[in-house]
Coordinates of C-alpha atoms and ligand atoms in Angstrom, one line a residue:
M251 CA 68.7 233.7 100.6
S252 CA 66.7 230.4 101.5
G253 CA 63.0 231.0 102.5
R254 CA 63.6 234.6 99.7
T255 CA 62.0 235.9 96.5
L256 CA 64.2 237.1 94.1
R257 CA 63.2 239.2 91.3
P258 CA 66.1 239.8 89.0
R259 CA 66.0 240.9 86.0
V260 CA 67.0 237.8 84.2
L261 CA 67.1 233.8 84.9
V262 CA 69.8 232.1 83.9
V263 CA 69.6 227.8 84.3
G264 CA 72.5 226.3 83.7
G265 CA 76.0 227.0 83.6
G266 CA 77.1 225.8 80.9
P267 CA 79.4 227.6 77.9
G268 CA 75.8 229.0 76.8
G269 CA 74.5 230.5 80.3
Y270 CA 77.6 231.1 81.8
V271 CA 78.2 233.2 79.0
A272 CA 74.7 235.2 78.7
A273 CA 74.8 235.3 82.6
I274 CA 78.2 237.1 82.4
R275 CA 78.0 239.7 79.0
A276 CA 74.6 240.5 81.5
G277 CA 75.8 241.6 84.6
Q278 CA 78.3 243.3 81.9
L279 CA 75.2 245.5 80.7
G280 CA 73.9 246.6 84.7
L281 CA 71.5 244.0 84.3
E282 CA 70.4 242.0 87.9
T283 CA 71.2 238.9 87.1
V284 CA 70.9 234.8 89.2
L285 CA 72.5 232.3 87.3
V286 CA 71.3 228.4 88.5
E287 CA 73.3 225.8 88.0
A288 CA 72.4 222.4 89.7
G289 CA 77.2 221.2 89.3
R290 CA 80.1 223.6 88.9
P291 CA 80.1 226.8 86.9
G292 CA 81.2 225.4 83.7
G293 CA 78.8 223.2 82.5
T294 CA 79.5 219.1 80.3
C295 CA 82.1 222.0 78.0
L296 CA 84.1 222.5 81.3
T297 CA 83.5 219.7 83.5
R298 CA 83.0 216.8 81.7
G299 CA 83.2 217.8 78.0
C300 CA 85.5 219.5 75.7
I301 CA 88.4 220.4 77.4
P302 CA 88.5 217.2 79.6
S303 CA 88.9 215.5 76.3
K304 CA 91.4 218.1 75.1
A305 CA 93.6 217.2 78.2
I306 CA 93.0 213.5 77.9
I307 CA 94.0 213.9 74.3
H308 CA 97.0 215.4 75.1
A309 CA 98.5 213.1 77.4
A310 CA 97.4 209.7 75.2
D311 CA 99.3 211.8 72.5
L312 CA 102.3 213.1 74.7
F313 CA 101.9 209.0 75.9
A314 CA 102.5 207.6 72.6
E315 CA 105.4 209.8 71.1
T316 CA 107.3 208.8 74.1
S317 CA 106.3 204.7 73.4
R318 CA 107.7 205.6 69.6
A319 CA 111.1 206.9 70.9
A320 CA 110.8 204.4 73.6
A321 CA 109.9 201.8 71.1
Q322 CA 112.0 202.5 67.6
G323 CA 115.1 202.9 69.5
G324 CA 116.7 206.2 67.8
H325 CA 112.4 207.9 66.5
L326 CA 114.3 211.4 64.9
G327 CA 117.1 210.3 67.2
I328 CA 115.5 210.5 70.2
R329 CA 116.2 207.5 72.9
L330 CA 114.5 206.5 75.8
A331 CA 116.4 203.9 78.3
A332 CA 112.7 202.4 78.9
P333 CA 109.1 202.4 77.6
P334 CA 107.7 205.2 79.7
T335 CA 104.9 203.7 81.8
L336 CA 101.0 204.9 82.1
D337 CA 99.8 206.3 85.8
L338 CA 96.4 206.8 84.4
A339 CA 95.3 208.2 88.6
A340 CA 97.7 211.1 88.4
T341 CA 97.1 211.5 84.6
M342 CA 93.0 212.4 85.4
R343 CA 95.1 214.2 87.9
W344 CA 96.1 216.4 86.4
K345 CA 93.1 217.0 84.3
D346 CA 91.0 217.4 87.1
G347 CA 93.2 220.5 88.1
I348 CA 92.9 222.0 84.8
V349 CA 89.2 221.7 85.2
D350 CA 88.4 223.4 88.3
R351 CA 91.6 225.7 87.7
L352 CA 89.6 226.3 84.6
S353 CA 85.6 226.2 86.5
N354 CA 87.1 228.6 89.9
G355 CA 87.6 231.1 86.7
V356 CA 83.9 230.6 85.2
T357 CA 83.2 231.7 88.9
A358 CA 85.4 234.2 89.7
L359 CA 83.8 236.7 86.0
L360 CA 80.4 235.5 87.2
R361 CA 81.2 237.5 90.8
R362 CA 83.4 240.5 88.6
A363 CA 80.7 240.8 86.3
Q364 CA 78.5 241.5 89.9
V365 CA 75.9 238.0 88.6
T366 CA 74.3 236.1 91.8
V367 CA 75.4 232.0 90.8
L368 CA 72.6 230.1 92.7
K369 CA 74.3 225.6 93.1
G370 CA 71.2 223.9 93.3
W371 CA 68.3 222.6 90.3
A372 CA 65.6 224.9 89.2
S373 CA 61.9 223.4 88.3
F374 CA 59.5 226.5 86.9
A375 CA 55.8 225.8 87.9
D376 CA 55.5 227.8 85.2
A377 CA 56.9 230.3 83.0
K378 CA 58.1 232.9 85.8
S379 CA 57.8 231.1 88.8
C380 CA 60.7 229.0 90.2
T381 CA 62.4 227.1 92.6
V382 CA 66.0 226.1 93.2
E383 CA 66.7 223.1 95.5
T384 CA 69.9 224.2 97.5
A385 CA 71.9 223.1 100.0
E386 CA 70.3 225.8 102.2
G387 CA 66.6 225.2 101.5
P388 CA 64.2 225.7 98.4
V389 CA 64.4 230.2 96.7
K390 CA 61.9 231.1 94.9
I391 CA 62.2 233.2 91.8
E392 CA 60.4 235.8 89.5
P393 CA 62.0 237.8 87.1
E394 CA 61.4 239.5 84.1
H395 CA 63.1 237.4 81.4
V396 CA 64.0 233.5 82.3
I397 CA 66.8 232.9 79.8
L398 CA 67.2 228.3 80.0
A399 CA 71.1 226.4 78.8
T400 CA 70.1 223.3 80.0
G401 CA 72.3 221.9 77.7
S402 CA 71.7 217.7 76.5
L403 CA 72.6 214.9 78.2
P404 CA 74.7 211.1 76.1
V405 CA 71.8 209.4 74.8
E406 CA 71.7 205.3 76.0
L407 CA 70.8 202.6 74.4
P408 CA 68.0 200.1 75.9
S409 CA 69.7 197.1 75.0
L410 CA 72.9 199.0 77.3
P411 CA 72.1 200.8 80.0
F412 CA 74.6 202.8 81.6
G413 CA 76.2 201.7 85.1
G414 CA 79.4 198.9 85.2
D415 CA 81.3 198.6 82.9
V416 CA 78.5 200.6 80.2
L417 CA 80.0 204.0 80.0
S418 CA 79.0 207.6 79.0
S419 CA 81.7 209.7 78.1
T420 CA 82.2 211.2 81.0
E421 CA 83.0 207.8 82.6
A422 CA 85.3 207.2 80.3
L423 CA 86.9 210.3 81.9
A424 CA 86.4 210.2 84.7
L425 CA 88.3 206.8 84.4
T426 CA 91.3 205.5 86.6
E427 CA 92.4 202.3 85.0
L428 CA 92.5 201.8 82.2
P429 CA 91.1 198.6 81.1
R430 CA 93.0 196.6 78.2
T431 CA 89.4 196.4 76.4
L432 CA 87.4 199.4 75.2
A433 CA 84.8 199.0 72.6
V434 CA 82.8 202.1 71.5
V435 CA 80.0 202.0 69.8
G436 CA 79.0 204.8 67.6
A437 CA 81.8 206.0 65.7
G438 CA 80.9 210.2 65.6
Y439 CA 83.8 213.0 66.9
I440 CA 82.7 212.1 70.8
G441 CA 83.0 208.1 70.3
L442 CA 86.4 209.1 67.9
E443 CA 88.5 211.2 70.0
L444 CA 87.8 209.6 73.5
G445 CA 88.1 205.4 70.9
I446 CA 91.1 207.4 69.0
A447 CA 92.8 208.6 72.7
F448 CA 91.8 205.4 74.2
A449 CA 94.4 203.7 71.3
K450 CA 97.4 205.7 71.6
L451 CA 96.7 204.9 75.6
G452 CA 97.4 200.9 74.3
V453 CA 94.7 199.9 75.2
R454 CA 92.9 197.7 72.4
V455 CA 90.4 199.4 70.4
A456 CA 86.6 198.3 68.8
L457 CA 84.2 201.0 67.4
V458 CA 81.1 199.7 65.9
E459 CA 79.0 202.2 63.8
A460 CA 75.9 202.0 62.6
A461 CA 76.1 203.6 59.8
E462 CA 78.5 202.9 56.2
R463 CA 81.2 205.0 58.1
I464 CA 83.2 206.7 60.3
L465 CA 81.6 210.4 61.2
P466 CA 79.2 209.4 58.7
L467 CA 77.9 213.6 58.4
Y468 CA 81.0 214.3 57.6
D469 CA 82.4 214.7 53.9
E470 CA 84.5 210.8 52.8
L471 CA 87.6 212.4 51.4
L472 CA 87.6 214.3 55.2
T473 CA 87.8 211.4 57.0
R474 CA 90.4 208.9 55.0
P475 CA 93.2 210.2 57.1
V476 CA 91.2 209.6 60.3
L477 CA 90.5 205.4 58.9
D478 CA 94.0 205.0 57.9
W479 CA 95.1 206.6 60.7
L480 CA 93.0 203.6 62.9
H481 CA 93.3 201.0 60.4
A482 CA 97.9 201.6 60.6
H483 CA 97.2 201.3 64.0
D484 CA 95.0 198.0 64.5
V485 CA 91.7 199.2 66.0
E486 CA 89.4 196.9 65.7
L487 CA 86.2 198.2 63.2
H488 CA 82.9 197.0 62.7
L489 CA 80.9 199.2 59.9
Q490 CA 76.6 198.5 59.4
A491 CA 77.6 197.2 62.7
R492 CA 74.5 197.3 65.4
A493 CA 75.6 196.7 68.9
G494 CA 73.8 194.5 71.3
G495 CA 73.7 193.6 74.3
R496 CA 76.8 192.3 77.1
S497 CA 78.0 189.5 77.2
A498 CA 80.3 187.7 79.1
R499 CA 83.1 188.7 76.5
G500 CA 82.4 191.7 75.9
L501 CA 80.1 193.5 73.5
D502 CA 77.4 191.1 71.5
I503 CA 77.8 192.7 68.3
E504 CA 75.6 191.9 65.3
T505 CA 77.8 192.5 61.5
P506 CA 75.7 193.7 58.0
L507 CA 75.5 190.3 56.9
G508 CA 73.5 188.8 59.7
D509 CA 76.4 187.1 61.6
R510 CA 76.0 187.6 65.2
F511 CA 79.3 187.4 67.6
A512 CA 80.7 188.4 70.6
I513 CA 84.3 191.1 70.7
P514 CA 85.5 191.2 73.2
A515 CA 85.5 194.4 76.1
E516 CA 86.6 194.9 79.5
K517 CA 84.4 198.3 78.9
I518 CA 81.3 199.7 77.0
L519 CA 81.7 203.2 76.3
V520 CA 78.2 204.0 74.2
T521 CA 78.6 207.3 72.6
V522 CA 76.3 207.5 69.7
G523 CA 74.4 210.6 70.8
R524 CA 73.3 212.7 73.1
K525 CA 69.8 214.3 73.5
P526 CA 68.0 218.1 74.6
N527 CA 67.5 218.5 78.8
T528 CA 64.1 219.3 78.4
Q529 CA 62.8 216.9 81.2
G530 CA 62.8 216.8 84.5
W531 CA 62.7 221.1 85.1
G532 CA 59.1 221.3 84.9
L533 CA 59.3 222.3 80.9
E534 CA 55.6 221.3 80.2
T535 CA 54.8 223.9 82.6
M536 CA 56.1 227.0 80.5
A537 CA 53.7 226.5 77.5
I538 CA 57.0 226.5 75.0
E539 CA 56.5 225.9 71.8
M540 CA 58.5 222.3 70.1
D541 CA 60.6 221.8 67.1
G542 CA 61.0 218.3 67.4
R543 CA 62.9 217.3 70.9
F544 CA 64.4 220.2 70.7
I545 CA 63.6 224.1 72.6
K546 CA 62.1 226.0 69.3
V547 CA 63.7 229.6 68.9
D548 CA 63.6 232.5 66.3
E549 CA 66.2 234.2 65.2
R550 CA 66.4 236.2 68.0
C551 CA 67.1 232.7 69.9
A552 CA 63.1 234.2 72.2
T553 CA 60.7 231.2 72.6
S554 CA 57.7 230.6 72.3
S555 CA 56.3 232.2 75.5
R556 CA 57.2 236.3 76.2
N557 CA 60.4 236.9 77.7
V558 CA 61.5 233.1 77.2
W559 CA 64.8 233.1 75.6
A560 CA 66.6 229.9 74.8
I561 CA 70.4 228.9 73.6
G562 CA 72.6 225.8 73.6
D563 CA 72.1 222.0 73.0
V564 CA 68.9 222.3 74.1
T565 CA 68.9 223.9 71.4
G566 CA 69.4 222.0 68.8
E567 CA 72.2 220.6 65.9
P568 CA 75.6 221.8 65.8
M569 CA 75.8 221.0 69.6
L570 CA 78.7 222.4 70.1
A571 CA 79.8 224.9 72.9
H572 CA 80.7 227.6 71.2
R573 CA 77.7 227.7 68.5
A574 CA 75.9 228.4 72.8
S575 CA 78.1 230.6 73.9
A576 CA 77.4 233.3 70.8
Q577 CA 74.5 232.4 71.0
G578 CA 73.8 233.6 75.3
E579 CA 76.3 236.5 74.8
M580 CA 72.9 238.0 72.5
V581 CA 70.5 237.0 74.6
A582 CA 71.9 238.9 77.5
E583 CA 72.6 241.9 75.1
I584 CA 69.1 241.8 73.4
I585 CA 67.4 241.8 76.2
A586 CA 69.8 244.9 78.0
G587 CA 68.1 246.8 74.3
K588 CA 70.7 246.4 71.3
R589 CA 69.6 244.9 68.1
R590 CA 70.7 242.0 67.8
R591 CA 69.9 238.1 65.8
F592 CA 72.0 234.8 65.2
D593 CA 73.0 234.3 61.8
P594 CA 76.5 233.0 61.5
V595 CA 77.9 232.5 57.8
A596 CA 79.9 229.7 59.6
I597 CA 80.2 227.7 62.7
P598 CA 82.9 226.3 63.0
A599 CA 83.5 222.5 63.7
I600 CA 87.2 220.4 65.0
C601 CA 87.4 217.1 65.0
F602 CA 90.0 216.1 67.7
T603 CA 90.5 212.5 65.9
E604 CA 94.0 211.8 64.5
P605 CA 94.7 213.2 62.0
E606 CA 92.4 215.8 63.0
I607 CA 89.7 217.7 61.1
V608 CA 88.2 221.2 60.9
T609 CA 85.8 222.0 59.2
V610 CA 83.3 225.6 57.8
G611 CA 80.8 226.6 55.9
V612 CA 80.0 224.8 52.1
E613 CA 81.7 221.4 53.3
R614 CA 80.3 219.6 49.3
A615 CA 80.8 221.2 46.0
D616 CA 79.1 221.3 43.7
E617 CA 79.1 222.8 40.2
N618 CA 78.9 226.2 41.7
H619 CA 82.0 226.4 43.4
V620 CA 85.8 225.6 42.3
V621 CA 87.9 224.3 44.8
G622 CA 91.2 223.8 45.8
Q623 CA 92.8 221.5 47.4
F624 CA 96.7 221.6 48.6
P625 CA 98.6 218.3 50.3
F626 CA 100.2 218.8 53.6
M627 CA 103.2 216.6 52.1
A628 CA 104.9 219.2 50.1
N629 CA 104.0 222.1 53.6
G630 CA 107.9 222.9 54.9
R631 CA 105.6 223.0 58.4
A632 CA 104.2 220.0 57.8
L633 CA 106.8 217.8 57.4
S634 CA 109.5 219.6 60.1
M635 CA 106.5 218.4 62.6
E636 CA 105.6 214.7 61.5
A637 CA 102.3 215.8 59.8
G638 CA 103.0 215.8 56.5
D639 CA 103.0 212.5 55.6
S640 CA 99.4 212.0 57.2
G641 CA 96.8 211.9 53.9
G642 CA 96.3 215.8 55.1
F643 CA 95.1 219.1 53.6
V644 CA 93.9 221.5 53.1
R645 CA 90.7 222.7 50.6
T646 CA 89.3 225.7 49.6
V647 CA 85.8 226.1 48.2
A648 CA 84.4 229.4 46.1
E649 CA 81.6 230.8 44.3
K650 CA 82.0 229.9 40.5
G651 CA 82.5 233.3 38.6
S652 CA 83.0 235.9 42.2
G653 CA 85.7 234.0 43.8
R654 CA 83.6 234.4 47.4
I655 CA 85.4 231.4 49.9
V656 CA 82.8 229.9 50.9
G657 CA 83.7 226.6 53.0
L658 CA 87.6 225.9 53.5
Q659 CA 88.3 222.0 55.4
A660 CA 91.3 220.8 56.9
V661 CA 92.5 216.9 57.3
G662 CA 95.8 217.0 59.1
R663 CA 97.8 216.9 62.8
H664 CA 97.3 220.6 64.2
V665 CA 94.5 221.4 62.2
S666 CA 92.4 223.2 65.0
E667 CA 94.3 226.4 65.1
L668 CA 94.2 226.7 61.3
A669 CA 89.8 227.3 62.5
S670 CA 89.6 230.8 63.3
G671 CA 91.3 231.7 60.5
F672 CA 88.9 229.5 58.0
V673 CA 85.7 231.3 60.2
A674 CA 87.5 235.2 59.5
L675 CA 87.6 234.6 55.5
I676 CA 84.2 233.1 55.4
E677 CA 82.8 235.8 57.6
M678 CA 84.6 238.5 56.2
G679 CA 83.6 237.7 52.5
A680 CA 86.9 237.4 51.7
T681 CA 87.5 235.7 47.9
L682 CA 90.2 233.1 46.4
E683 CA 92.1 236.6 44.4
D684 CA 92.4 238.3 48.6
V685 CA 93.9 235.4 49.4
A686 CA 96.4 234.6 46.9
G687 CA 97.2 238.0 47.9
M688 CA 97.7 237.7 51.7
I689 CA 101.2 236.9 52.5
H690 CA 101.4 234.6 54.9
A691 CA 104.0 232.8 57.0
H692 CA 106.5 230.6 56.3
P693 CA 107.3 228.1 58.1
T694 CA 103.0 226.5 58.5
L695 CA 100.7 225.5 57.9
G696 CA 98.6 228.1 57.4
E697 CA 100.6 228.6 53.7
A698 CA 98.3 225.7 52.7
V699 CA 95.6 227.4 52.8
H700 CA 97.3 230.2 50.5
E701 CA 98.5 227.0 48.0
S702 CA 95.0 225.5 48.4
A703 CA 92.9 229.3 47.3
L704 CA 96.1 229.1 44.5
K705 CA 94.9 226.1 42.7
A706 CA 91.9 227.3 42.7
L707 CA 92.9 230.2 40.6
G708 CA 94.5 227.5 39.0
H709 CA 98.6 228.6 39.3
A710 CA 99.5 226.5 43.2
I711 CA 103.2 227.1 43.5
H712 CA 104.3 224.5 45.2
V713 CA 102.5 221.7 43.8
Ligands
FAD43 C1 83.2 214.3 75.5 C2 83.0 215.1 74.8 C3 82.6 216.7 74.5 C4 83.1 217.9 73.5 N1 83.5 218.0 72.6 C5 83.5 218.8 72.3 C6 84.0 219.8 72.2 O1 86.0 219.7 71.8 N2 84.4 221.3 71.6 C7 82.2 222.1 71.1 O2 82.1 222.8 70.5 N3 81.9 221.3 71.8 C8 82.4 219.7 72.5 N4 80.7 219.4 73.1 C9 79.6 219.6 73.3 C10 79.5 221.1 73.9 O3 80.2 220.7 75.5 C11 77.9 221.0 74.1 O4 77.7 222.0 73.3 C12 77.8 222.3 75.1 O5 78.2 221.9 76.5 C13 76.5 223.0 75.9 O6 76.4 223.5 76.0 P1 75.1 224.0 76.8 O7 74.9 226.0 77.4 O8 74.3 224.5 75.6 O9 75.0 223.2 78.1 P2 75.6 221.9 78.4 O10 77.7 222.5 78.7 O11 74.9 220.9 78.6 O12 75.5 223.4 80.2 C14 74.3 223.1 80.7 C15 73.9 222.9 82.9 O13 73.2 223.4 82.7 C16 72.9 222.6 83.9 N5 71.1 222.4 84.7 C17 70.2 221.5 83.6 N6 68.4 221.2 83.9 C18 69.3 222.6 84.9 C19 68.2 222.7 86.4 N7 67.3 222.6 86.0 N8 68.2 223.3 88.0 C20 69.9 224.0 87.6 N9 71.3 222.3 87.2 C21 70.8 222.5 85.9 C22 73.3 220.9 83.6 O14 74.1 220.4 85.4 C23 74.8 222.5 83.0 O15 75.8 222.2 83.5 C24 81.5 218.0 73.7 C25 81.1 217.2 74.8 C26 81.0 216.4 74.8 C27 80.1 215.3 75.8

């Protein structure tokens, strides 16, 4: 293919959950499509983000549970003859196996949709002239439509450049030996998810956060059970603290009172945010208007340059895989002639912390809302799977008067799986009365949704 010029209908740059979904949908719709990806199909999400992190979190859970059974000499009547041991290299091989399986699956789906996949780095000379550096040499592409899905990259701190013992989430998810001590800079969802997983694997973890509290973007009530877990499991927490550089002892930090000291850290994981990947591929040649650091798009994900579209993390918050995929599917349909616009009522967000947090729609109620909250302590299923005592709850926020549900949140073990139900209720415009009238299966965590709606109506049964 090298030396040739391809003139497809659609060129997608980036094979993450935005780009590969756009390419598959475009292919399904009969549009001749080329997808360029420098790394592996699946992008950040599949190869160094959502999936590998959740695999490590699962392994860490299992290790913590079995360690507890061994240490407590019969937790739930389960005894282990000896404490479990961890072969982290084997855990990582298992995680890599899942990534391989999914990435190969994406390749197969792209093939089935008749998408041409080019492995290499794409760069643009202008909005419609792209060259891809492949192993076989450069390939020129002059498409009718371009979909930019180049994603995002971890933000580096000047005082702690990545490399050696200073890790981004990518390196943390590829460690093959556990450090004894780990300092995590940034207590957003990525820092907390990974910090908690490493703590469960037996690492001494310290979190350093510049804001006043963990998960500063979330409502405080939702984050409290996570804070309690950190305290109960001796995870050191330095709030309103600034990370300095690396020192002989570990990580230098400065507290709000101006005290400076080092916290022990064989490794330092920096998770202070992600930035759109806008450099090194010729964006500046494409006459595209920016919105701060992000590519500016309208409600159809169109950029200011004709027939150039942008989706996913490169277009702004929330930088989440499911938003990228939804935008990708939509843009492919628009190019194929369908009338679509990106106008979700709510985009769910989940923290796979301990316990988990799910939030959809309005999180902070005001005088226009009525709120019902139901604790997992009073839910049979939660108690029967040890998910009842973590301070978890489900909260329903509805409009006063109409009773229309505009927000649903939960914090508790295993609540991530409630997210789809939450989105469905809000997107379908359900009211408190609708939920009150539904029969929820018993015993399930979902019964807490029913009860929280009853509570908002003033007649909860189980609390
Ligand atoms: C540790 C971690 C955990 C996460 N957990 C979750 C989670 O639980 N749920 C969730 O929704 N989100 C999660 N995210 C965020 C999620 O990964 C991103 O929102 C999502 O991957 C964005 O998709 P995207 O398609 O926009 O870009 P990306 O997935 O970043 O893909 C962009 C791709 O473009 C390629 N590329 C870029 N430029 C070029 C070029 N010039 N030529 C060729 N290829 C190029 C890159 O190699 C990359 O593969 C997590 C992220 C991290 C880091």
